[in-house]
mmCIF file of N, CA and C in Angstrom:
data_model
loop_
_atom_site.group_PDB
_atom_site.id
_atom_site.type_symbol
_atom_site.label_atom_id
_atom_site.label_comp_id
_atom_site.label_asym_id
_atom_site.label_seq_id
_atom_site.Cartn_x
_atom_site.Cartn_y
_atom_site.Cartn_z
ATOM 1 N N MET A 1 0.843 -1.178 0.000
ATOM 2 C CA MET A 1 0.000 0.000 0.000
ATOM 3 C C MET A 1 0.893 1.248 0.000
ATOM 4 N N PRO A 2 0.695 2.174 -0.929
ATOM 5 C CA PRO A 2 1.528 3.371 -0.998
ATOM 6 C C PRO A 2 1.329 4.281 0.216
ATOM 7 N N ASP A 3 2.366 5.007 0.525
ATOM 8 C CA ASP A 3 2.335 5.979 1.619
ATOM 9 C C ASP A 3 1.534 7.206 1.179
ATOM 10 N N PRO A 4 0.491 7.600 1.937
ATOM 11 C CA PRO A 4 -0.334 8.759 1.548
ATOM 12 C C PRO A 4 0.462 10.057 1.389
ATOM 13 N N ALA A 5 1.454 10.269 2.229
ATOM 14 C CA ALA A 5 2.257 11.494 2.124
ATOM 15 C C ALA A 5 3.003 11.528 0.790
ATOM 16 N N ARG A 6 3.492 10.384 0.363
ATOM 17 C CA ARG A 6 4.218 10.330 -0.913
ATOM 18 C C ARG A 6 3.275 10.599 -2.085
ATOM 19 N N LEU A 7 2.063 10.044 -2.017
ATOM 20 C CA LEU A 7 1.082 10.306 -3.067
ATOM 21 C C LEU A 7 0.724 11.791 -3.113
ATOM 22 N N ARG A 8 0.553 12.412 -1.949
ATOM 23 C CA ARG A 8 0.244 13.843 -1.899
ATOM 24 C C ARG A 8 1.349 14.656 -2.549
ATOM 25 N N ASP A 9 2.589 14.282 -2.284
ATOM 26 C CA ASP A 9 3.724 15.005 -2.876
ATOM 27 C C ASP A 9 3.735 14.917 -4.391
ATOM 28 N N SER A 10 3.211 13.832 -4.943
ATOM 29 C CA SER A 10 3.230 13.681 -6.396
ATOM 30 C C SER A 10 1.988 14.268 -7.060
ATOM 31 N N THR A 11 1.018 14.726 -6.264
ATOM 32 C CA THR A 11 -0.215 15.260 -6.849
ATOM 33 C C THR A 11 -0.509 16.685 -6.445
ATOM 34 N N GLN A 12 0.409 17.329 -5.719
ATOM 35 C CA GLN A 12 0.178 18.720 -5.344
ATOM 36 C C GLN A 12 1.489 19.460 -5.131
ATOM 37 N N ILE A 13 1.405 20.767 -5.291
ATOM 38 C CA ILE A 13 2.507 21.674 -5.003
ATOM 39 C C ILE A 13 1.914 22.773 -4.125
ATOM 40 N N VAL A 14 2.595 23.096 -3.033
ATOM 41 C CA VAL A 14 2.146 24.177 -2.160
ATOM 42 C C VAL A 14 3.194 25.286 -2.225
ATOM 43 N N VAL A 15 2.737 26.481 -2.555
ATOM 44 C CA VAL A 15 3.629 27.637 -2.661
ATOM 45 C C VAL A 15 3.001 28.814 -1.923
ATOM 46 N N PRO A 16 3.823 29.780 -1.518
ATOM 47 C CA PRO A 16 3.237 31.001 -0.959
ATOM 48 C C PRO A 16 2.307 31.643 -1.983
ATOM 49 N N ARG A 17 1.249 32.258 -1.508
ATOM 50 C CA ARG A 17 0.230 32.822 -2.401
ATOM 51 C C ARG A 17 0.818 33.784 -3.434
ATOM 52 N N HIS A 18 1.729 34.626 -3.021
ATOM 53 C CA HIS A 18 2.316 35.620 -3.933
ATOM 54 C C HIS A 18 3.194 34.993 -5.003
ATOM 55 N N ALA A 19 3.595 33.739 -4.823
ATOM 56 C CA ALA A 19 4.491 33.089 -5.782
ATOM 57 C C ALA A 19 3.845 32.910 -7.152
ATOM 58 N N LEU A 20 2.524 32.884 -7.202
ATOM 59 C CA LEU A 20 1.842 32.680 -8.486
ATOM 60 C C LEU A 20 1.444 33.981 -9.160
ATOM 61 N N ASP A 21 1.810 35.118 -8.563
ATOM 62 C CA ASP A 21 1.504 36.405 -9.185
ATOM 63 C C ASP A 21 2.116 36.454 -10.584
ATOM 64 N N GLY A 22 1.283 36.708 -11.559
ATOM 65 C CA GLY A 22 1.749 36.834 -12.929
ATOM 66 C C GLY A 22 1.821 35.541 -13.713
ATOM 67 N N VAL A 23 1.682 34.380 -13.055
ATOM 68 C CA VAL A 23 1.748 33.113 -13.784
ATOM 69 C C VAL A 23 0.510 32.249 -13.583
ATOM 70 N N ARG A 24 -0.361 32.608 -12.653
ATOM 71 C CA ARG A 24 -1.505 31.745 -12.334
ATOM 72 C C ARG A 24 -2.433 31.536 -13.536
ATOM 73 N N GLU A 25 -2.772 32.596 -14.238
ATOM 74 C CA GLU A 25 -3.696 32.462 -15.361
ATOM 75 C C GLU A 25 -3.139 31.516 -16.419
ATOM 76 N N ARG A 26 -1.886 31.686 -16.774
ATOM 77 C CA ARG A 26 -1.267 30.811 -17.774
ATOM 78 C C ARG A 26 -1.180 29.376 -17.251
ATOM 79 N N LEU A 27 -0.884 29.238 -15.971
ATOM 80 C CA LEU A 27 -0.806 27.928 -15.346
ATOM 81 C C LEU A 27 -2.129 27.173 -15.477
ATOM 82 N N GLU A 28 -3.222 27.851 -15.155
ATOM 83 C CA GLU A 28 -4.537 27.212 -15.223
ATOM 84 C C GLU A 28 -5.003 27.004 -16.662
ATOM 85 N N THR A 29 -4.500 27.800 -17.599
ATOM 86 C CA THR A 29 -4.869 27.654 -19.002
ATOM 87 C C THR A 29 -4.124 26.500 -19.662
ATOM 88 N N GLU A 30 -2.842 26.386 -19.383
ATOM 89 C CA GLU A 30 -2.003 25.399 -20.070
ATOM 90 C C GLU A 30 -1.982 24.014 -19.431
ATOM 91 N N TYR A 31 -2.294 23.932 -18.153
ATOM 92 C CA TYR A 31 -2.192 22.655 -17.446
ATOM 93 C C TYR A 31 -3.541 22.293 -16.823
ATOM 94 N N THR A 32 -3.805 21.010 -16.722
ATOM 95 C CA THR A 32 -5.040 20.534 -16.128
ATOM 96 C C THR A 32 -4.821 20.402 -14.624
ATOM 97 N N VAL A 33 -4.946 21.529 -13.937
ATOM 98 C CA VAL A 33 -4.757 21.581 -12.487
ATOM 99 C C VAL A 33 -5.834 22.460 -11.862
ATOM 100 N N THR A 34 -5.979 22.308 -10.565
ATOM 101 C CA THR A 34 -6.852 23.162 -9.777
ATOM 102 C C THR A 34 -5.978 23.920 -8.798
ATOM 103 N N VAL A 35 -6.206 25.224 -8.672
ATOM 104 C CA VAL A 35 -5.462 26.032 -7.716
ATOM 105 C C VAL A 35 -6.423 26.409 -6.602
ATOM 106 N N PHE A 36 -6.086 25.974 -5.397
ATOM 107 C CA PHE A 36 -6.884 26.262 -4.211
ATOM 108 C C PHE A 36 -6.106 27.253 -3.361
ATOM 109 N N GLU A 37 -6.716 28.393 -3.052
ATOM 110 C CA GLU A 37 -6.040 29.449 -2.282
ATOM 111 C C GLU A 37 -6.490 29.476 -0.835
ATOM 112 N N THR A 38 -5.527 29.722 0.054
ATOM 113 C CA THR A 38 -5.816 30.074 1.440
ATOM 114 C C THR A 38 -5.320 31.498 1.613
ATOM 115 N N GLU A 39 -5.341 31.995 2.819
ATOM 116 C CA GLU A 39 -4.865 33.363 3.046
ATOM 117 C C GLU A 39 -3.385 33.521 2.760
ATOM 118 N N THR A 40 -2.617 32.467 2.961
ATOM 119 C CA THR A 40 -1.163 32.591 2.819
ATOM 120 C C THR A 40 -0.550 31.703 1.741
ATOM 121 N N HIS A 41 -1.242 30.652 1.309
ATOM 122 C CA HIS A 41 -0.663 29.692 0.373
ATOM 123 C C HIS A 41 -1.611 29.357 -0.765
ATOM 124 N N CYS A 42 -1.020 28.827 -1.834
ATOM 125 C CA CYS A 42 -1.786 28.244 -2.933
ATOM 126 C C CYS A 42 -1.394 26.787 -3.029
ATOM 127 N N ARG A 43 -2.384 25.943 -3.196
ATOM 128 C CA ARG A 43 -2.173 24.513 -3.371
ATOM 129 C C ARG A 43 -2.568 24.191 -4.812
ATOM 130 N N ILE A 44 -1.610 23.701 -5.585
ATOM 131 C CA ILE A 44 -1.844 23.325 -6.977
ATOM 132 C C ILE A 44 -2.031 21.815 -6.983
ATOM 133 N N ILE A 45 -3.202 21.371 -7.450
ATOM 134 C CA ILE A 45 -3.547 19.953 -7.385
ATOM 135 C C ILE A 45 -3.779 19.426 -8.799
ATOM 136 N N GLY A 46 -3.193 18.271 -9.092
ATOM 137 C CA GLY A 46 -3.376 17.655 -10.397
ATOM 138 C C GLY A 46 -2.800 16.261 -10.422
ATOM 139 N N SER A 47 -2.815 15.650 -11.580
ATOM 140 C CA SER A 47 -2.249 14.302 -11.725
ATOM 141 C C SER A 47 -0.727 14.386 -11.570
ATOM 142 N N PRO A 48 -0.078 13.267 -11.250
ATOM 143 C CA PRO A 48 1.387 13.289 -11.128
ATOM 144 C C PRO A 48 2.084 13.821 -12.381
ATOM 145 N N ILE A 49 1.567 13.500 -13.556
ATOM 146 C CA ILE A 49 2.185 13.978 -14.798
ATOM 147 C C ILE A 49 2.039 15.493 -14.914
ATOM 148 N N GLU A 50 0.847 16.013 -14.630
ATOM 149 C CA GLU A 50 0.623 17.464 -14.694
ATOM 150 C C GLU A 50 1.450 18.185 -13.633
ATOM 151 N N ILE A 51 1.534 17.630 -12.435
ATOM 152 C CA ILE A 51 2.300 18.266 -11.363
ATOM 153 C C ILE A 51 3.774 18.341 -11.738
ATOM 154 N N LYS A 52 4.303 17.306 -12.361
ATOM 155 C CA LYS A 52 5.707 17.349 -12.816
ATOM 156 C C LYS A 52 5.894 18.456 -13.846
ATOM 157 N N ALA A 53 4.967 18.560 -14.795
ATOM 158 C CA ALA A 53 5.059 19.601 -15.815
ATOM 159 C C ALA A 53 4.934 20.989 -15.190
ATOM 160 N N VAL A 54 4.017 21.155 -14.239
ATOM 161 C CA VAL A 54 3.848 22.444 -13.551
ATOM 162 C C VAL A 54 5.095 22.769 -12.747
ATOM 163 N N ASN A 55 5.663 21.783 -12.097
ATOM 164 C CA ASN A 55 6.895 21.985 -11.332
ATOM 165 C C ASN A 55 8.000 22.525 -12.236
ATOM 166 N N ASP A 56 8.160 21.919 -13.402
ATOM 167 C CA ASP A 56 9.173 22.376 -14.362
ATOM 168 C C ASP A 56 8.866 23.792 -14.845
ATOM 169 N N TYR A 57 7.598 24.060 -15.140
ATOM 170 C CA TYR A 57 7.189 25.389 -15.599
ATOM 171 C C TYR A 57 7.478 26.444 -14.530
ATOM 172 N N LEU A 58 7.092 26.161 -13.288
ATOM 173 C CA LEU A 58 7.319 27.143 -12.214
ATOM 174 C C LEU A 58 8.814 27.377 -11.995
ATOM 175 N N ALA A 59 9.601 26.337 -12.100
ATOM 176 C CA ALA A 59 11.050 26.491 -11.957
ATOM 177 C C ALA A 59 11.606 27.391 -13.054
ATOM 178 N N ARG A 60 11.110 27.231 -14.284
ATOM 179 C CA ARG A 60 11.562 28.099 -15.394
ATOM 180 C C ARG A 60 11.133 29.553 -15.179
ATOM 181 N N GLN A 61 10.033 29.757 -14.462
ATOM 182 C CA GLN A 61 9.544 31.106 -14.188
ATOM 183 C C GLN A 61 10.212 31.721 -12.958
ATOM 184 N N GLY A 62 11.098 30.976 -12.312
ATOM 185 C CA GLY A 62 11.820 31.497 -11.147
ATOM 186 C C GLY A 62 11.073 31.370 -9.832
ATOM 187 N N VAL A 63 10.054 30.523 -9.805
ATOM 188 C CA VAL A 63 9.314 30.300 -8.566
ATOM 189 C C VAL A 63 10.076 29.253 -7.760
ATOM 190 N N ALA A 64 10.480 29.618 -6.540
ATOM 191 C CA ALA A 64 11.235 28.714 -5.683
ATOM 192 C C ALA A 64 10.309 27.662 -5.092
ATOM 193 N N LEU A 65 10.657 26.410 -5.278
ATOM 194 C CA LEU A 65 9.864 25.299 -4.741
ATOM 195 C C LEU A 65 10.693 24.570 -3.697
ATOM 196 N N ALA A 66 10.034 24.199 -2.615
ATOM 197 C CA ALA A 66 10.749 23.492 -1.537
ATOM 198 C C ALA A 66 10.882 22.029 -1.849
#
């Protein structure tokens, strides 16, 4: 049985809310993901393949990922 924490890591990215300034619209247009906002963070949720692609895209845009 897979570890739930590991599955979560492959299906979501959590970044500070301001990190998506200027890229959120393109992110939601080009990738099949859902962006859920809280007061301080954004959670990007999608399939493992989409999350990998989004991770690469955000890295190219200079968004620091932990």
